[in-house]
């Protein structure tokens, strides 16, 4: 029996999962158009690899970004690319973004697959995950290949498989565990093949007895070594990586560190199934299990859906809206989800649930809240041990530095604080807005820093070139001068002057002296006269 621990705060929430798990999951039909956002993950935007008019096949790579951290994008059925343009995408801001739009031909033709090979090396398995375009299905949509690669490089001792689906209404992971446990266990086996952990813990909450049973059976049949199924109490948000680690081990991840830094890797059950699909069936990540739930949809249910399917198509498949004039669709759960701006918003890699509600039954309305009464309840329930009230004040005052001081980025946006706030303050919305502002400001600063660095480098390069040019010109001038001197036969002026004096002296010595033609008596007289003059000069007389 695995020893369990608790984490600070959290909530016991009323469940609404029974309606969508009443029946087995179904295969959703193909829509007329698939809308595939070029960015569905945490990381850089993909570049389109197709253009309007191109015919594409299911599983064909249609978007990628080989230079930065990103997740490959594949066509989720066959058809013709009709546009690459901005369309509404699932985002808290309700923004639009570039999407590849495919007019579906209904043939659902797949790209040809190579022979399936066994016994891949860890590096090859990571590459298969990368090429399959898998992003973490637990909600963060971090590129899975990058996450595994970091764990592979650093080495881990414990693999945690997250089957904890703690939001009310969401049941896609529960459904996956009930109906496809072998795929999940096969994915776990592949993770073990890559990372060779000493221990694997598969965590499932105790409110999912059917899933626990199915997983235990699959584990037994597949005989995975050093792997334990751990049933944990149902407390929201125990599905958060850091909270789950705390429940399973009692450990808290140090500030500014990740699980992998202390030897753990956490992966969602859906990600495991997607990896099994990629490795064993060579199927890129083009469909996923999605829950349609809420009080305004006729038949809450779970669907295996092709990515890019508009949410209104899925709602129609689920029997349609009960109250058409008063509908609100939220992607995710009531705690962490956000409202969608249009029924045309597509299913993306992160879409676990569409909560279809009557507008009046949604508890929090931005702008319509009372003032903070400083009751402190938000701090009591915060699983990240933050001070939500202070974060709220500073977010509201746009004092961004203060929000960072109060560890805004440790907030997992679980919504516990908003749920207990007696003033109905939509705290998480304030935090999300603050995070977006800070991230945008940091990006702008990084951009201007890069521009300044580029400018300074260019100025330095130009100055260096100027100096080199000047030196080159000086050497050229000197060489030219030397050449001209050599051409003229010119010599050193000092040497030349000395040579001239020498030549004059020699010429003078060669001339006959004035006294050579005189008689010896005359020469004697002259010599005596010279001696006298010399003596007079010397004596001064
Ligand atoms: S729960 Fe709401 S009212 Fe109470 S301290 Fe927190 S923000 Fe203020
Ligand atoms: S949303 Fe953030 S601040 Fe609020 S309880 Fe959750 S972690 Fe704490």
XYZ file of C-alpha atoms and ligand atoms in Angstrom:
557
model
C 0.000 0.000 0.000
C 1.544 3.279 -1.119
C 1.776 5.919 1.628
C -0.204 9.045 0.734
C 0.210 12.687 1.812
C -1.819 15.905 1.574
C -1.254 19.380 0.145
C -2.245 22.796 1.448
C -5.758 24.030 0.630
C -7.848 22.546 -2.124
C -11.587 21.915 -2.277
C -14.087 19.085 -2.263
C -16.233 19.871 -5.291
C -19.684 18.652 -6.284
C -19.285 16.211 -9.176
C -21.123 16.255 -12.477
C -19.394 13.399 -14.289
C -22.118 10.749 -14.211
C -24.095 12.145 -17.157
C -21.207 12.003 -19.645
C -19.919 8.583 -18.514
C -23.285 6.839 -18.696
C -22.547 5.502 -22.200
C -19.390 4.305 -23.957
C -17.504 6.884 -26.044
C -18.477 7.345 -29.689
C -16.641 8.263 -32.852
C -17.641 11.786 -33.926
C -18.481 12.226 -37.609
C -16.314 14.398 -39.847
C -17.443 18.009 -40.212
C -17.603 19.789 -43.606
C -14.589 21.916 -42.658
C -11.666 21.311 -40.346
C -10.086 24.395 -38.807
C -6.544 23.740 -37.615
C -4.821 26.582 -35.726
C -1.110 26.783 -36.574
C -0.363 27.163 -32.850
C -2.078 24.716 -30.494
C 0.754 24.262 -28.021
C 3.105 26.081 -25.688
C 5.925 27.340 -27.916
C 6.544 28.950 -31.283
C 4.037 29.328 -34.122
C 4.162 26.743 -36.901
C 4.736 27.763 -40.512
C 2.221 26.374 -43.012
C 3.670 23.739 -45.375
C 0.641 23.811 -47.706
C -1.217 26.516 -49.632
C -4.849 27.069 -50.618
C -5.819 24.635 -53.376
C -3.531 21.831 -52.165
C -5.095 18.415 -51.613
C -4.057 16.876 -48.298
C -4.383 13.421 -46.771
C -5.156 12.508 -43.167
C -1.926 12.387 -41.172
C -0.037 14.599 -43.656
C 2.327 17.138 -42.093
C 0.870 20.581 -42.885
C 2.607 22.867 -40.364
C 5.929 22.882 -38.584
C 8.617 25.108 -37.163
C 11.982 23.339 -37.307
C 13.889 26.241 -35.724
C 12.093 26.754 -32.428
C 10.281 24.751 -29.755
C 6.997 23.781 -31.373
C 4.653 20.862 -32.089
C 4.107 19.547 -35.631
C 0.632 19.936 -37.132
C -1.024 17.285 -39.335
C -4.175 17.235 -41.464
C -6.806 15.351 -39.488
C -8.674 14.126 -42.580
C -8.362 14.264 -46.369
C -9.608 17.201 -48.416
C -8.526 20.476 -50.004
C -6.957 23.435 -48.250
C -9.453 26.221 -48.830
C -7.791 29.003 -46.818
C -4.996 29.946 -44.448
C -6.478 32.814 -42.522
C -7.413 34.152 -39.100
C -10.289 32.307 -37.432
C -11.580 32.290 -33.822
C -9.418 29.970 -31.700
C -9.819 28.724 -28.124
C -8.181 31.409 -25.995
C -9.300 33.269 -22.828
C -9.007 36.577 -24.727
C -11.393 35.393 -27.474
C -8.778 36.247 -30.074
C -8.428 34.933 -33.625
C -5.301 33.341 -35.013
C -4.009 31.848 -38.257
C -5.567 28.505 -39.123
C -5.315 26.058 -42.016
C -8.864 25.431 -43.207
C -9.524 22.108 -44.967
C -12.676 21.410 -46.976
C -13.192 17.759 -46.075
C -13.830 15.349 -48.997
C -15.330 12.618 -46.801
C -12.950 9.936 -48.162
C -10.747 10.113 -45.073
C -7.710 8.885 -47.017
C -4.546 8.506 -44.964
C -0.935 9.061 -45.953
C 0.921 5.823 -46.650
C 2.694 4.386 -43.648
C 6.070 2.678 -43.506
C 6.567 -0.766 -42.039
C 6.126 -0.768 -38.265
C 9.490 -1.429 -36.607
C 10.163 -2.695 -33.089
C 12.942 -2.100 -30.576
C 13.549 1.560 -31.287
C 16.340 3.307 -29.397
C 15.279 5.971 -26.830
C 16.442 8.699 -29.231
C 14.375 7.236 -32.077
C 11.293 6.967 -29.830
C 11.651 10.626 -28.814
C 11.936 11.560 -32.510
C 8.756 9.572 -33.312
C 6.931 11.481 -30.548
C 8.246 14.759 -31.994
C 7.154 13.907 -35.538
C 3.716 12.788 -34.320
C 2.993 16.308 -33.009
C 2.110 15.236 -29.468
C 1.644 17.920 -26.812
C 0.909 17.167 -23.142
C -2.808 16.429 -22.865
C -2.993 17.291 -19.176
C -3.779 20.888 -20.121
C -0.392 22.625 -20.453
C 0.154 21.377 -24.064
C 3.909 21.548 -23.575
C 5.768 19.782 -26.437
C 5.958 16.181 -25.178
C 9.138 15.298 -27.080
C 10.974 18.214 -25.407
C 9.708 17.209 -21.975
C 10.778 13.571 -22.432
C 14.103 14.623 -23.898
C 14.866 16.810 -20.866
C 14.016 13.895 -18.563
C 16.141 11.550 -20.707
C 19.126 13.921 -20.600
C 18.859 14.623 -16.855
C 17.737 11.151 -15.826
C 14.752 10.483 -13.562
C 14.065 7.879 -10.897
C 10.241 8.003 -10.805
C 7.655 8.233 -13.575
C 4.216 9.488 -12.511
C 1.246 8.735 -14.772
C -1.536 11.206 -14.125
C -5.022 9.719 -14.299
C -6.357 12.321 -11.883
C -9.140 14.258 -13.530
C -10.272 16.478 -10.715
C -12.434 19.137 -12.439
C -16.181 18.503 -12.134
C -17.878 17.650 -15.472
C -14.700 16.465 -17.294
C -14.546 12.716 -17.929
C -12.414 12.171 -21.050
C -9.478 10.645 -19.129
C -11.868 8.542 -17.056
C -13.402 7.278 -20.336
C -9.982 6.593 -21.848
C -8.967 4.566 -18.777
C -12.246 2.602 -18.769
C -12.292 1.769 -22.484
C -8.660 1.947 -23.676
C -6.510 0.924 -20.675
C -4.211 -1.237 -22.845
C -3.245 1.766 -24.997
C -2.362 3.720 -21.854
C -0.319 0.848 -20.406
C 1.492 0.430 -23.740
C 2.348 4.168 -23.617
C 3.636 3.712 -20.055
C 5.803 0.841 -21.289
C 7.261 3.076 -24.027
C 8.012 5.806 -21.462
C 9.781 3.187 -19.349
C 11.738 2.032 -22.407
C 12.995 5.595 -22.947
C 13.590 6.669 -19.342
C 14.256 3.450 -17.442
C 12.783 4.741 -14.130
C 13.230 2.830 -10.889
C 9.516 3.197 -10.115
C 6.324 4.091 -12.011
C 3.227 5.299 -10.130
C -0.110 5.432 -11.968
C -2.375 7.737 -9.955
C -6.174 7.585 -10.249
C -8.761 9.240 -7.959
C -11.112 7.140 -5.854
C -14.183 8.605 -7.590
C -13.352 6.516 -10.717
C -13.808 2.890 -9.611
C -14.421 1.570 -13.158
C -11.255 3.256 -14.434
C -9.243 1.904 -11.468
C -10.492 -1.604 -12.160
C -9.766 -1.448 -15.898
C -6.271 -0.038 -15.318
C -5.465 -2.645 -12.664
C -6.540 -5.408 -15.026
C -4.494 -4.024 -17.934
C -1.491 -3.622 -15.662
C -1.839 -7.221 -14.526
C -2.169 -8.547 -18.072
C 0.718 -6.537 -19.483
C 2.990 -7.440 -16.552
C 4.783 -4.117 -16.312
C 7.687 -4.254 -13.880
C 8.168 -1.828 -10.960
C 4.788 -0.199 -11.684
C 2.088 0.539 -9.074
C -1.479 1.724 -9.434
C -2.149 4.247 -6.648
C -5.711 5.267 -5.812
C -5.765 8.724 -4.226
C -8.534 10.715 -2.478
C -10.645 13.032 -4.643
C -9.625 16.574 -3.711
C -9.415 19.418 -6.197
C -6.786 20.180 -7.671
C -4.815 16.987 -7.003
C -4.363 16.620 -10.792
C -1.883 19.529 -10.804
C 1.633 18.093 -11.262
C 3.036 19.663 -8.109
C -0.011 18.759 -6.000
C 0.036 15.162 -7.283
C 3.735 14.860 -6.452
C 2.949 16.084 -2.947
C 0.114 13.555 -2.537
C 2.295 10.687 -3.759
C 5.584 11.584 -2.073
C 5.068 14.418 0.414
C 7.678 16.424 -1.521
C 7.310 20.057 -2.572
C 9.053 21.208 -5.740
C 11.543 23.984 -4.820
C 10.818 27.485 -6.082
C 11.733 28.066 -9.749
C 12.269 24.344 -10.309
C 10.320 21.630 -12.089
C 9.590 18.002 -11.202
C 12.308 16.837 -13.555
C 14.882 18.828 -11.551
C 14.272 16.530 -8.573
C 14.102 13.280 -10.549
C 10.380 12.951 -11.440
C 8.463 13.101 -14.707
C 4.672 13.397 -14.805
C 2.659 12.438 -17.914
C -1.077 12.389 -18.527
C -2.857 9.112 -19.432
C -4.038 10.664 -22.720
C -0.442 11.455 -23.670
C 0.488 7.804 -22.999
C -2.261 6.574 -25.352
C -1.177 9.108 -28.031
C 2.424 7.855 -27.829
C 1.321 4.225 -28.190
C -0.656 5.269 -31.288
C 2.344 7.085 -32.775
C 4.845 4.272 -32.180
C 2.717 1.163 -32.801
C 0.329 2.459 -35.488
C 2.438 5.292 -36.895
C -0.560 7.555 -36.398
C 0.248 11.237 -35.715
C -1.810 13.071 -33.132
C -4.914 13.988 -35.156
C -7.757 13.038 -32.825
C -8.511 12.927 -29.127
C -11.163 12.028 -26.549
C -13.373 15.034 -25.738
C -16.198 15.394 -23.193
C -19.343 17.347 -24.038
C -21.028 18.213 -20.744
C -23.166 20.800 -19.001
C -26.784 21.637 -18.271
C -27.561 22.985 -21.739
C -26.646 20.029 -23.997
C -29.140 17.267 -24.743
C -26.815 14.242 -24.331
C -23.628 14.804 -22.345
C -21.125 12.249 -23.667
C -17.558 11.464 -24.675
C -16.370 11.519 -28.277
C -13.271 10.495 -30.175
C -12.964 13.628 -32.304
C -10.713 14.737 -35.163
C -8.786 17.893 -34.283
C -10.131 20.932 -36.118
C -13.794 19.924 -35.701
C -15.872 23.046 -34.835
C -17.407 22.776 -31.375
C -20.924 23.436 -32.732
C -20.594 20.257 -34.850
C -19.776 18.297 -31.696
C -22.696 19.848 -29.802
C -24.987 18.835 -32.672
C -23.628 15.264 -32.423
C -24.533 15.353 -28.724
C -28.162 16.134 -29.489
C -27.804 19.916 -29.727
C -28.527 22.724 -27.286
C -31.479 22.555 -24.920
C -31.865 26.320 -24.632
C -30.522 27.923 -27.819
C -30.960 31.578 -26.864
C -29.069 31.374 -23.589
C -26.011 29.228 -24.235
C -22.484 29.681 -23.037
C -19.719 27.268 -24.049
C -16.637 26.948 -21.877
C -13.537 25.024 -22.917
C -12.240 23.081 -19.906
C -14.052 22.786 -16.613
C -15.917 25.344 -14.513
C -12.811 25.914 -12.358
C -10.084 26.462 -14.946
C -11.959 26.824 -18.233
C -12.743 29.930 -20.252
C -15.702 30.991 -22.369
C -15.493 30.596 -26.143
C -16.268 33.456 -28.481
C -17.927 31.363 -31.214
C -19.384 27.945 -32.012
C -16.872 27.811 -34.872
C -13.956 27.506 -32.438
C -12.320 24.164 -33.249
C -11.299 21.193 -31.103
C -7.543 21.528 -30.519
C -4.889 19.394 -28.832
C -5.754 20.937 -25.432
C -9.542 20.429 -25.699
C -10.529 18.003 -22.958
C -14.079 19.244 -22.356
C -16.682 21.628 -23.711
C -18.994 22.706 -20.941
C -22.272 23.807 -22.489
C -24.170 25.870 -19.917
C -27.128 28.169 -19.601
C -25.563 31.584 -19.233
C -27.329 32.341 -15.942
C -25.958 29.176 -14.321
C -22.351 30.346 -14.717
C -21.308 31.689 -11.323
C -18.791 34.445 -12.112
C -19.392 37.458 -14.294
C -16.451 39.807 -14.786
C -17.125 43.319 -13.597
C -20.165 42.354 -11.508
C -18.517 41.716 -8.160
C -18.315 43.269 -4.716
C -15.227 44.671 -3.050
C -12.785 42.434 -1.205
C -13.788 42.109 2.448
C -10.357 40.754 3.480
C -11.832 37.542 4.826
C -8.704 35.544 3.933
C -10.640 32.498 2.676
C -8.803 32.597 -0.656
C -5.432 32.088 1.066
C -6.807 29.152 3.062
C -7.738 27.187 -0.046
C -4.792 28.122 -2.289
C -2.882 24.893 -3.082
C 0.160 26.924 -4.162
C 0.296 28.649 -0.729
C -0.042 32.101 -2.314
C -1.787 35.235 -1.048
C -4.583 35.601 -3.633
C -5.951 38.755 -2.028
C -2.629 40.602 -2.432
C -2.274 39.272 -5.947
C -5.723 40.649 -6.693
C -4.922 44.134 -5.329
C -1.669 44.386 -7.235
C -3.152 42.958 -10.458
C -6.002 45.426 -10.239
C -3.573 48.321 -9.630
C -1.443 47.044 -12.542
C 1.525 46.936 -10.164
C 3.129 44.155 -12.173
C 6.406 44.003 -10.252
C 4.490 43.530 -7.014
C 2.477 40.665 -8.520
C 5.735 38.973 -9.483
C 7.044 39.523 -5.922
C 3.903 37.772 -4.685
C 4.723 34.810 -7.010
C 2.000 35.363 -9.573
C 3.677 32.848 -11.875
C 3.377 30.091 -9.239
C -0.406 30.419 -9.530
C -1.743 27.339 -11.333
C -5.057 29.115 -12.104
C -6.979 26.387 -10.287
C -9.803 28.782 -9.391
C -10.099 27.653 -5.735
C -9.748 31.251 -4.550
C -12.463 32.517 -6.923
C -14.764 29.672 -5.901
C -14.709 30.586 -2.198
C -14.584 34.375 -2.518
C -17.738 35.782 -0.843
C -17.440 38.922 -2.985
C -17.578 36.845 -6.183
C -14.362 38.415 -7.430
C -13.194 36.607 -10.596
C -9.677 36.425 -9.160
C -8.260 34.060 -11.782
C -9.313 36.415 -14.559
C -7.320 39.195 -12.894
C -4.300 36.869 -12.623
C -4.562 35.749 -16.245
C -4.768 39.336 -17.444
C -1.762 40.272 -15.275
C 0.266 37.331 -16.591
C -0.551 38.261 -20.204
C 0.510 41.875 -19.607
C 3.760 40.835 -17.949
C 4.582 38.257 -20.621
C 3.834 40.824 -23.361
C 6.032 43.423 -21.605
C 8.842 40.880 -21.195
C 8.592 39.957 -24.861
C 8.710 43.640 -25.827
C 11.746 44.163 -23.562
C 13.452 41.090 -24.976
C 12.716 42.362 -28.486
C 14.153 45.820 -27.782
C 17.141 44.212 -26.007
C 17.755 42.108 -29.089
C 17.402 45.197 -31.320
C 19.863 47.143 -29.101
C 22.338 44.258 -29.094
C 22.067 44.066 -32.890
C 22.642 47.855 -33.178
C 25.669 47.766 -30.839
C 27.162 44.802 -32.654
C 26.707 46.561 -35.994
C 28.318 49.773 -34.676
C 31.247 47.744 -33.304
C 31.585 45.882 -36.593
C 31.596 49.162 -38.576
C 34.221 50.711 -36.271
C 36.410 47.623 -36.603
C 36.080 47.758 -40.376
C 36.970 51.460 -40.368
C 40.146 50.730 -38.387
C 41.074 47.838 -40.631
C 40.505 49.957 -43.754
C 42.649 52.758 -42.317
C 45.485 50.308 -41.506
C 45.236 48.802 -44.970
C 45.428 52.253 -46.587
C 48.469 53.205 -44.444
C 50.340 50.045 -45.442
C 49.471 50.658 -49.062
C 50.795 54.225 -48.915
C 54.049 53.078 -47.320
C 54.551 50.341 -49.891
C 53.969 52.825 -52.687
C 56.503 55.274 -51.255
C 59.151 52.551 -50.909
C 58.536 51.465 -54.459
C 58.905 55.019 -55.796
C 62.183 55.476 -53.905
C 63.502 52.196 -55.245
C 62.511 53.211 -58.774
C 64.390 56.518 -58.523
C 67.471 54.733 -57.128
C 67.329 57.125 -54.321
C 69.574 56.441 -51.352
C 69.634 57.471 -47.811
C 70.266 61.306 -47.872
C 72.895 61.090 -45.073
C 74.800 58.396 -46.929
C 74.550 60.394 -50.130
C 76.013 63.540 -48.453
C 78.890 61.559 -46.964
C 79.620 60.046 -50.355
C 79.721 63.501 -51.933
C 82.244 64.792 -49.293
C 84.399 61.712 -49.816
C 84.398 62.121 -53.574
C 85.416 65.816 -53.285
C 88.241 64.919 -50.905
C 89.539 62.245 -53.204
C 89.462 64.607 -56.156
C 91.357 67.206 -54.185
C 94.066 64.723 -53.118
C 94.527 63.711 -56.743
C 95.477 67.413 -57.792
C 99.277 68.503 -57.917
C 100.284 70.787 -55.035
C 101.334 74.475 -55.847
C 104.858 73.883 -54.505
C 105.713 70.864 -56.666
C 107.340 73.030 -59.459
C 109.620 75.138 -57.123
C 113.297 74.616 -56.410
C 114.288 72.991 -53.149
C 115.638 76.358 -51.891
C 112.308 78.087 -52.670
C 110.339 75.239 -51.089
C 112.567 75.523 -47.977
C 111.822 79.258 -47.751
C 108.092 78.694 -48.074
C 108.176 75.944 -45.459
C 110.053 78.213 -43.061
C 107.562 81.018 -43.677
C 104.643 78.608 -42.971
C 106.365 77.411 -39.787
C 106.810 80.987 -38.618
C 103.164 81.847 -39.333
C 102.099 78.772 -37.513
C 104.255 79.660 -34.542
C 102.858 83.228 -34.539
C 99.298 81.833 -34.622
C 100.027 79.551 -31.777
C 101.822 82.139 -29.633
C 99.357 84.887 -30.575
C 102.136 87.364 -31.631
S -11.786 35.600 -0.557
Fe -12.350 37.410 -1.733
S -13.083 38.847 -0.209
Fe -11.977 37.261 0.910
S -9.874 38.079 1.081
Fe -9.947 36.812 -0.730
S -10.370 38.250 -2.367
Fe -10.931 39.280 -0.491
S -5.993 30.343 -8.738
Fe -3.914 30.730 -8.125
S -4.067 32.077 -6.378
Fe -6.088 31.167 -6.688
S -6.094 29.396 -5.384
Fe -5.404 28.682 -7.366
S -3.180 28.807 -7.286
Fe -3.968 30.007 -5.582
